[in-house]
XYZ file of C-alpha atoms in Angstrom:
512
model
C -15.052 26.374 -5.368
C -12.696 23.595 -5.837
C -8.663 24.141 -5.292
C -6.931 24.413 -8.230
C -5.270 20.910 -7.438
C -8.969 19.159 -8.032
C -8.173 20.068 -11.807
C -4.613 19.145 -12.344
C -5.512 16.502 -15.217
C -8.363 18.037 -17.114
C -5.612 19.229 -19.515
C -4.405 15.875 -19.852
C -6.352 14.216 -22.558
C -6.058 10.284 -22.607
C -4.879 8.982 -26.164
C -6.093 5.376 -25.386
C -9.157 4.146 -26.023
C -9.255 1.334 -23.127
C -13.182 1.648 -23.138
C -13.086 -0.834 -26.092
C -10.444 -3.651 -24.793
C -12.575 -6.631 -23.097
C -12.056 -7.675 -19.876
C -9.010 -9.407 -18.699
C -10.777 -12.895 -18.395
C -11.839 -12.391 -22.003
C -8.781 -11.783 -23.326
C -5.627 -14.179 -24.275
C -3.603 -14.682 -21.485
C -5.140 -12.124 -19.617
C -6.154 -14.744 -16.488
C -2.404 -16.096 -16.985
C -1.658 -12.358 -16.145
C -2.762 -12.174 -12.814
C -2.732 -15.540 -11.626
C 1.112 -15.124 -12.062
C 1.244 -11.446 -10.439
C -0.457 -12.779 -7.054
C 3.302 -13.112 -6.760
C 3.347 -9.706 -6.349
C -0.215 -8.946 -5.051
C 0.515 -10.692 -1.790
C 3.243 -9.193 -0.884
C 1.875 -7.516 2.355
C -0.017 -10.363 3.461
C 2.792 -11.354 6.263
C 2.838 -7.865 7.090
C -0.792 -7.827 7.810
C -0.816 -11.090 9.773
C 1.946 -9.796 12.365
C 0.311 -6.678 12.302
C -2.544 -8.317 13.804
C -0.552 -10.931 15.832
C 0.311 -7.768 17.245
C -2.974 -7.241 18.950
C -3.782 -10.901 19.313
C -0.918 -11.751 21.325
C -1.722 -9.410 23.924
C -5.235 -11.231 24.859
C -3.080 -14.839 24.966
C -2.991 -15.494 28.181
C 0.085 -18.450 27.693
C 1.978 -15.620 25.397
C 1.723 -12.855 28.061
C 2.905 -15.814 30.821
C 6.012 -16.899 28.286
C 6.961 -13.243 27.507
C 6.423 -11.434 30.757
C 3.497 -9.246 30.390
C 5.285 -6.184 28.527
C 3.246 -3.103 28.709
C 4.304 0.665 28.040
C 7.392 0.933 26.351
C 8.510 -2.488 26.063
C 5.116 -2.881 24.642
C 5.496 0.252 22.524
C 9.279 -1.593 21.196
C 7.457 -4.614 20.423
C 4.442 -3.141 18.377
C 7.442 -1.112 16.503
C 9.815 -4.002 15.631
C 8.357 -4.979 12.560
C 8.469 -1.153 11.488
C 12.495 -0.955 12.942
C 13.741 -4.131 10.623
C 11.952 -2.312 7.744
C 13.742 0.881 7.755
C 17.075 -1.174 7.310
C 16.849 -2.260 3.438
C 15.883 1.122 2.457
C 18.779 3.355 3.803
C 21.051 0.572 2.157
C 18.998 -1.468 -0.709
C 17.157 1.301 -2.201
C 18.989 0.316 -5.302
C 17.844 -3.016 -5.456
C 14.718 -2.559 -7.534
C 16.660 -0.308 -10.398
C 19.477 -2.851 -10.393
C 18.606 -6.272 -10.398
C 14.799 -5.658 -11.240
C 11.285 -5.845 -9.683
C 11.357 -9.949 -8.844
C 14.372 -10.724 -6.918
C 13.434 -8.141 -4.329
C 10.223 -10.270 -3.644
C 12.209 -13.462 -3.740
C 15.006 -12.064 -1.340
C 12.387 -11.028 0.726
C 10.501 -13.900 1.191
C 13.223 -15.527 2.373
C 13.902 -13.345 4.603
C 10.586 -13.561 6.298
C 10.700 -16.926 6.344
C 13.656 -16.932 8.994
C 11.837 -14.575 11.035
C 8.677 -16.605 11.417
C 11.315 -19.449 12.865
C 13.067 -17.515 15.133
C 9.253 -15.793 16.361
C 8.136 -19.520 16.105
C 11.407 -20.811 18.552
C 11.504 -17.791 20.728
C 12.342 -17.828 24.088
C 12.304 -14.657 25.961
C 10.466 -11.373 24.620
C 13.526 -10.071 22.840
C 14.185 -12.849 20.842
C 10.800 -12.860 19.672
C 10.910 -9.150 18.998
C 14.196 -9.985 16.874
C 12.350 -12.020 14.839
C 9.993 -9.543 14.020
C 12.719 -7.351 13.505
C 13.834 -9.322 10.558
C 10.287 -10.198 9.273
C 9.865 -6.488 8.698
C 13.376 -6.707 6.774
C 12.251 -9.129 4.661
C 8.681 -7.327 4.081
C 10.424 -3.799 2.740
C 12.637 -6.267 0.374
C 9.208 -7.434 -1.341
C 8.068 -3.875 -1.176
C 10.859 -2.077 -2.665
C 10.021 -4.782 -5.878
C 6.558 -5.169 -5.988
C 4.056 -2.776 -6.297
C 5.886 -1.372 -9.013
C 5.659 -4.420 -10.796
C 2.571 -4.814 -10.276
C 2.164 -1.303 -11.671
C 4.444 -1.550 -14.367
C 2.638 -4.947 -15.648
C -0.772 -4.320 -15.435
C -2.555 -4.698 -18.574
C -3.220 -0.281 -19.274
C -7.572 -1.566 -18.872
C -7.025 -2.460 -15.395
C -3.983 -0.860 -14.203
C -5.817 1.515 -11.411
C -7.637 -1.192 -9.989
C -5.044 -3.838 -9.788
C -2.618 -0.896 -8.231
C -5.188 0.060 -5.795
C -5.968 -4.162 -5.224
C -2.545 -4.917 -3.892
C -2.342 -3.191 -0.474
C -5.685 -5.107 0.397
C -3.715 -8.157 0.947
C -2.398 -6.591 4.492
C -5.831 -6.418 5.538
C -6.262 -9.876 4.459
C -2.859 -10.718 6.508
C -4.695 -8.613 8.951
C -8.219 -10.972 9.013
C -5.998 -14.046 8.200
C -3.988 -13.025 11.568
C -7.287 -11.956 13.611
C -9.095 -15.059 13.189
C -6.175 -17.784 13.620
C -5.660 -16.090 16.905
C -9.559 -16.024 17.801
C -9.351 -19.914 16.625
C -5.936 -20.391 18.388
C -7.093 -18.782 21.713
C -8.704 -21.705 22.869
C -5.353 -24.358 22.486
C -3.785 -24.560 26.165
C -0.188 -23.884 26.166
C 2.187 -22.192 23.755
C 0.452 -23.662 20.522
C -2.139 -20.849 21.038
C 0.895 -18.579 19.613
C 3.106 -20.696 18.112
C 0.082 -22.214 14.944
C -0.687 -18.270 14.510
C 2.957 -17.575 14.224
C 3.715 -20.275 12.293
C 1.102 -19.059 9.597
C 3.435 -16.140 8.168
C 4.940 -18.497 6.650
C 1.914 -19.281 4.198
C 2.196 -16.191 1.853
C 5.561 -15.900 1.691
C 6.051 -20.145 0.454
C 3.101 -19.107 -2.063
C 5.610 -16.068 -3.653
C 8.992 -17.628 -3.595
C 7.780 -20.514 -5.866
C 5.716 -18.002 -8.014
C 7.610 -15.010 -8.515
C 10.157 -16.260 -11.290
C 7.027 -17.475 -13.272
C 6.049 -13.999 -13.458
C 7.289 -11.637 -16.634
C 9.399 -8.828 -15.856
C 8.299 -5.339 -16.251
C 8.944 -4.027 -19.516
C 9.765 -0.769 -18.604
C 12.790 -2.096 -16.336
C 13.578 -4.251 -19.284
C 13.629 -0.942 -22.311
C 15.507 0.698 -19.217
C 18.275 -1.675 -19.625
C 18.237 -2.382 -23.037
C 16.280 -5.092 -23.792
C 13.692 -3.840 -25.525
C 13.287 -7.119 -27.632
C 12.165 -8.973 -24.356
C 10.165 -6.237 -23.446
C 7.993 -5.785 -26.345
C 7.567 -9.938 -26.258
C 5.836 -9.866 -22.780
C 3.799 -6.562 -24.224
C 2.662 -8.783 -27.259
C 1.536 -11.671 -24.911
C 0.115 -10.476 -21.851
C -1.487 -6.754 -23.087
C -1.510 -7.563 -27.094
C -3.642 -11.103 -26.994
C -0.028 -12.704 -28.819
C -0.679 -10.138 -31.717
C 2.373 -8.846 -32.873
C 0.760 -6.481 -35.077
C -1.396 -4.790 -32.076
C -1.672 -1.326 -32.076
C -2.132 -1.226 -28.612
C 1.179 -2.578 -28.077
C 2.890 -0.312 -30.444
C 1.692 2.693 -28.706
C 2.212 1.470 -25.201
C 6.222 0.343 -26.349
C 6.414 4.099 -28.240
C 5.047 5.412 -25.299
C 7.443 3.580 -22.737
C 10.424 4.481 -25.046
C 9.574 8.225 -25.571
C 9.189 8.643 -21.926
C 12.835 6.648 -21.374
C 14.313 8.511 -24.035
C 13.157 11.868 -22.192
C 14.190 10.993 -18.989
C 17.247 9.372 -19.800
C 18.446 13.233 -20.797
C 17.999 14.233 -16.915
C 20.039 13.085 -14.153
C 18.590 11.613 -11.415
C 20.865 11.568 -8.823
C 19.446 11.459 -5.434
C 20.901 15.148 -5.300
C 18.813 15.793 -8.584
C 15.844 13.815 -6.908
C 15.322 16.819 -4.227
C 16.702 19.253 -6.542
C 14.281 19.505 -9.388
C 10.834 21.421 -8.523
C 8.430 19.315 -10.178
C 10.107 16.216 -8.538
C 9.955 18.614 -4.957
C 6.194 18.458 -5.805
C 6.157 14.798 -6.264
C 8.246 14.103 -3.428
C 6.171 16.529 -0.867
C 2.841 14.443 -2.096
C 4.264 10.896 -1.790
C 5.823 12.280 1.814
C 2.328 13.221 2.990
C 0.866 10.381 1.480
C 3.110 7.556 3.262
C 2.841 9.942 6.840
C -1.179 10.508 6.709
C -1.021 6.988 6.234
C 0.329 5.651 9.610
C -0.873 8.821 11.382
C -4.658 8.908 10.993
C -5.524 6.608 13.912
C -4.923 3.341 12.292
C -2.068 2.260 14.342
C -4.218 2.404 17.243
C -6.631 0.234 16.298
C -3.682 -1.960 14.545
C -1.725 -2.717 17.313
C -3.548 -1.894 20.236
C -6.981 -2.678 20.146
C -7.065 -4.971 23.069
C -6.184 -1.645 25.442
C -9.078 0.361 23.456
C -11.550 -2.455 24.077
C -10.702 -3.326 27.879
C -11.288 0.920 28.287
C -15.031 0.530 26.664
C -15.544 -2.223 29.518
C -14.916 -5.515 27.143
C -12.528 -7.724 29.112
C -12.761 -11.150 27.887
C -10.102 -12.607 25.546
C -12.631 -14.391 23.203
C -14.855 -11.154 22.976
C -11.846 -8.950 22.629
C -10.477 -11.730 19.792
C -13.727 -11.721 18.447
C -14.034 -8.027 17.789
C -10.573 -7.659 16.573
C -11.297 -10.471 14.132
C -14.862 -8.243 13.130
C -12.607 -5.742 13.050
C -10.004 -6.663 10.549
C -13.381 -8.524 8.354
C -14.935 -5.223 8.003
C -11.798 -3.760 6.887
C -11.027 -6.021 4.116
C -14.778 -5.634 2.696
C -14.176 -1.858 2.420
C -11.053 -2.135 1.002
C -12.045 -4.533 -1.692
C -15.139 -2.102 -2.135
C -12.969 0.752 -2.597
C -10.915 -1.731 -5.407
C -13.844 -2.311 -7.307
C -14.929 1.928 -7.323
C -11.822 3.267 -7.727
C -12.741 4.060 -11.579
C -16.221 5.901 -10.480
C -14.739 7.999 -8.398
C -11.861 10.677 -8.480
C -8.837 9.874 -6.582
C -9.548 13.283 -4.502
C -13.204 12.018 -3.622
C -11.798 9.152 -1.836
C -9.140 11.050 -0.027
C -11.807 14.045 0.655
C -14.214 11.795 1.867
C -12.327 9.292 4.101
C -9.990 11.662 5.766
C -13.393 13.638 6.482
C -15.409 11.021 8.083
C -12.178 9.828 10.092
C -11.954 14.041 11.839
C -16.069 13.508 12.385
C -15.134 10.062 13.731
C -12.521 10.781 15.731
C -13.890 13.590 17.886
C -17.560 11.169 18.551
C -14.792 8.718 19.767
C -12.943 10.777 21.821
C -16.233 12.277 23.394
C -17.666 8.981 23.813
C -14.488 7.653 25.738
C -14.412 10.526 28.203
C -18.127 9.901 29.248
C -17.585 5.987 29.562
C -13.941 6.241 31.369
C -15.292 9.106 33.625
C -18.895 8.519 33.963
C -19.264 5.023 32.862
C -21.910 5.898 30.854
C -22.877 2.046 29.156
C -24.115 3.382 25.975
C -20.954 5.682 25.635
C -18.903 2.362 25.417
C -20.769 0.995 23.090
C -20.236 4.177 20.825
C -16.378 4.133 20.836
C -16.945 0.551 20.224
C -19.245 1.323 17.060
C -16.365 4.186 16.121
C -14.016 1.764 15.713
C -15.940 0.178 12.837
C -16.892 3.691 11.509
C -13.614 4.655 11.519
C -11.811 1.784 9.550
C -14.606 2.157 6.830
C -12.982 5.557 6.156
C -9.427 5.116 6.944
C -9.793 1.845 4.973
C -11.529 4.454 1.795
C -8.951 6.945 1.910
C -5.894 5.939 2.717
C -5.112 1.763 2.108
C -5.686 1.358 -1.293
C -3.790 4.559 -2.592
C -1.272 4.524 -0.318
C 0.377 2.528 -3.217
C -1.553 3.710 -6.397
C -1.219 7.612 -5.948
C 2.457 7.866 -4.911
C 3.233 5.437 -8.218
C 1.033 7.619 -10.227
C 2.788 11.274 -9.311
C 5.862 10.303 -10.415
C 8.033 9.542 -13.410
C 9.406 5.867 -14.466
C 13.002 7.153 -13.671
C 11.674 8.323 -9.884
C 9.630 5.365 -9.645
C 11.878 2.538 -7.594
C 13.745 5.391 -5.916
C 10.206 6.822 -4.875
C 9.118 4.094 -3.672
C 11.716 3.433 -1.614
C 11.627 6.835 -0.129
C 7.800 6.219 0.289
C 8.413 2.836 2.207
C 10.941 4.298 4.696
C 8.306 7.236 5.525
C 5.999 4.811 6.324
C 8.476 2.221 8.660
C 9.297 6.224 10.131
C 6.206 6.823 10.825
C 5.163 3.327 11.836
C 7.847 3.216 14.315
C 6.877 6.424 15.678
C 3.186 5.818 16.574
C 4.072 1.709 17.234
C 6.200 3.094 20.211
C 4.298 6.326 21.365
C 0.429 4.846 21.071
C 0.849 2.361 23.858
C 2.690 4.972 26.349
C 0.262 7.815 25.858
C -3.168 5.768 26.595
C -1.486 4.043 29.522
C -0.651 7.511 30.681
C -3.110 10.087 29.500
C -6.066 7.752 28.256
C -8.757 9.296 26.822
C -7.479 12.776 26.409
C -5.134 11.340 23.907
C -7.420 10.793 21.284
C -7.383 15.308 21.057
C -4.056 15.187 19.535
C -5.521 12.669 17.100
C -8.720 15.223 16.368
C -6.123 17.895 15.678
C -4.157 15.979 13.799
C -6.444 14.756 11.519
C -8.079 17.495 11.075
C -4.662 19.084 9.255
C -4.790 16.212 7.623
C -8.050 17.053 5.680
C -6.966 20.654 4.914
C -3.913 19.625 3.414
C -5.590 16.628 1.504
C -8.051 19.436 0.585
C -5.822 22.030 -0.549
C -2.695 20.158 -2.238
C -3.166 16.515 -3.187
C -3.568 16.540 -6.992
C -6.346 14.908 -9.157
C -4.621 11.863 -11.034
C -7.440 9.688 -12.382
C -7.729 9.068 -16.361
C -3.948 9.379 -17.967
C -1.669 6.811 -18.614
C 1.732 6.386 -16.323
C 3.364 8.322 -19.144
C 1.039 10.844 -19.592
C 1.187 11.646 -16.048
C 4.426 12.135 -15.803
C 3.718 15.324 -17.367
C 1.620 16.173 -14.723
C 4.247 18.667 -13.105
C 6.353 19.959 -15.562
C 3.940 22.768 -16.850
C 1.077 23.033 -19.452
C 4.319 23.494 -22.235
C 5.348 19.781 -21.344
C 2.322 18.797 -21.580
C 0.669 19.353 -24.678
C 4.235 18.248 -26.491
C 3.790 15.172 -24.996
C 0.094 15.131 -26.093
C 1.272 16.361 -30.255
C 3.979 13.609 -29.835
C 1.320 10.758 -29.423
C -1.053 11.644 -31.470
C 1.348 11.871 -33.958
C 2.572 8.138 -33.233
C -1.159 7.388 -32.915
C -1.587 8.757 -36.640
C 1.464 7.353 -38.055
C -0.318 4.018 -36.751
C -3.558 4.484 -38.469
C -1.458 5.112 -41.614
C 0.447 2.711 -41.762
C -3.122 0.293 -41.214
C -4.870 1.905 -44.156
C -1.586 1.182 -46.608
C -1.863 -2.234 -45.191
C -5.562 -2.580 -46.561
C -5.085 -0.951 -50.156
């Protein structure tokens, strides 16, 4: 029998009727939409590309000669750079997204990470090329504290879920972008076979510094600070085909304003933030969300696939390049897979079923490394080698996509920049954590590492299991009812239909 948390939105009846709104390229403006919010939908594409550098520069042989060959923990400190810089902006810019609103963050950002590819791209010792990636992952957690909740926030109410759970695929495409310039790169002689994938960071981040301004703000921000005017104008345009009259904008600006108006009663100081039990709820599933996200094994095959592969007996630098590039392809296929399900499937089946296959995973790899390293059994390499792929097919289905859509989903508008910011700084926690620790323990215990990571996981499914919440069907607003009791809920539920009827009223007077 299913946990009670399988059935936490069956009482939560949707008031939209999305089924008959046509697709976004059918609709006015709708192309317009998104074209403008790849501002936003790459904003982890720089991210992904170091991330990958990360492995790649291990295999150059002219960036191991210029850098000195760091292995163990000065390997470990430059895996966890990126994660290091990124902690900074949210212990003292968490306010950034409520304050000056969900664009400049990606603009600051950008910026940011621009200046970090240059001083990577100039770098002269190992430490100055670990500062750089210091401040690229600065500049990356300024774009993230703005832009998935735009992105979120924007999103025409037809396609929210799957634009939400689109926009963390672009660090696996940073990730493939980064895999195969290095693979392409590896044959240059001399320090161009770092410096042109370095150098390519700099793509994305050009791209969303002259884009974001031509993107709309969110509405919600905008009712939040009293320009509700401006909001409802962007409403009418990009969700309303330029209809002023469109019901589906009235509802969605009553909606947005019923849930401000309710929320604006409660304080949310960060002392209020912990304070409240339903946001202690929230909180505790966004906080296991962000860590089972860096902590299932990913970071492994992330950041330090070349030592994985040399232990399964591949030693070249193209096949190891090669293979990481495979890698990271496979990756971005399940991910956009996963983008194009996520409305056939419950949010739980994905968790439930990709944090399952990774335990199952996890303790064939672990096997199958023991009887290659110790044996050197042939067939066993070949199997870890196969695991890899198995593996990121189910990390990728779990945990890559909603590791943005399900914390934005849990909580309210109010929580949502704050939340996000706590989220973010789990994450460059954790990150930092396993960056540093991963390389240490399989130069020192090998193998028998990987049992922590079949224990590990393992908790990881019970908890997913037992706790994590069904969110898939209501609205942003409806779900912020999701924790404050089945009282809460069915007001909220009287209070729209109500608005909903007053609509249909007002219609038929029109007609007579």
């Amino acid at each position: 029998m299913a946990p009670p948390a399988a059935h936490a939105v069956d009482s939560i009846i949707p008031v939209l009727d999305l089924d008959s709104v046509p697709p976004f390229w059918r609709r006015k403006n709708g192309v317009l939409l998104y074209f403008l919010l790849t501002s936003s939908l790459l904003a982890s594409a720089a991210l992904g590309i170091d991330g990958s550098m990360t492995n790649g520069m291990q295999v150059l042989r002219a960036w191991q000669d210029r850098f000195g060959h760091p292995t163990g923990s000065k390997l470990g400190f430059f895996g966890a750079a990126n994660a290091i810089g990124g902690v900074i902006p949210f212990i003292f810019l968490n306010w950034i997204g409520d304050k000056l609103g969900r664009r400049l963050p990606t603009a600051l950002g950008s910026i940011v990470i621009i200046i970090g590819v240059l001083v990577e791209f100039f770098a002269t010792s190992l430490n100055m090329y670990i500062g750089g990636k210091i401040v690229l992952g600065i500049g990356s957690s300024l774009i993230q504290m703005g832009a998935p909740v735009l992105v979120t926030e924007l999103s025409h109410p037809k396609e929210r879920v799957q634009v939400t759970t689109f926009y963390n695929t672009s660090i696996v495409l940073g990730y493939v972008i980064g895999a195969w310039a290095t693979y392409g790169c590896a044959r240059i002689s001399g320090s161009w076979s770092w410096r042109l994938p370095t150098l390519i960071q700099i793509v994305p981040s050009t791209y969303q510094l002259l884009l974001v301004f031509f993107c709309p703000e969110s509405p919600r921000w905008l009712v939040a600070k009293g320009h509700p005017d401006k909001a409802r104008a962007i409403l009418v345009k990009y969700h309303g085909e330029c209809d002023p009259n469109s019901q589906l904008v009235d509802f969605e600006f009553r909606e947005i304003q019923q849930a401000l108006s309710k929320e604006s009663e409660q304080n949310i100081s960060w002392k209020d933030f912990f304070s409240s039990t339903p946001n202690l709820k929230r909180i505790a599933l966004c906080f296991a969300t962000a860590v089972f996200s860096q902590s299932s094994g990913n970071l492994l095959v992330s950041n330090y696939l070349t030592k994985i592969l040399e232990d399964t007996g591949i030693k070249s630098d193209k096949d190891i390049t090669l293979v990481n590039g495979m890698v990271t392809l496979w990756q971005y296929i399940v991910a956009l897979s996963v983008t194009a399900l996520i409305d056939r499937f419950k949010r739980r089946t994905f968790f439930l079923v990709g944090s399952g296959g990774v335990v199952v995973t996890f303790i064939v790899w672990t096997i199958a490394a023991q009887q290659y390293l110790e044996r050197n059994s042939l067939a066993a390499g070949h199997l870890v080698l196969a695991c890899i792929f198995v593996f990121q097919a189910f990390y990728t289905f779990a945990w890559t996509n909603l590791v943005v859509t399900y914390p934005l989903e849990v909580v309210t508008y109010r929580m949502r920049a704050k939340t996000w910011a706590f989220v973010l700084l789990t994450i460059q926690v954790a990150s930092i954590f396993g960056g540093y620790v991963n390389p240490i323990a399989l130069q020192n215990i090998g193998w028998k590492f990987y049992i922590y990571y079949c224990i590990w996981v393992t908790i990881i499914f019970l908890v997913v299991y037992f706790f994590f919440v069904e969110t898939a069907g209501p609205t942003l607003e409806e779900l912020a009812n999701l924790f404050e009791g089945e009282g809460a809920r069915r007001e909220f539920a009287e209070k729209a239909a109500k608005v909903d009827n007053e609509d249909v009223i007002v219609e038929e007077k029109s007609t007579v």
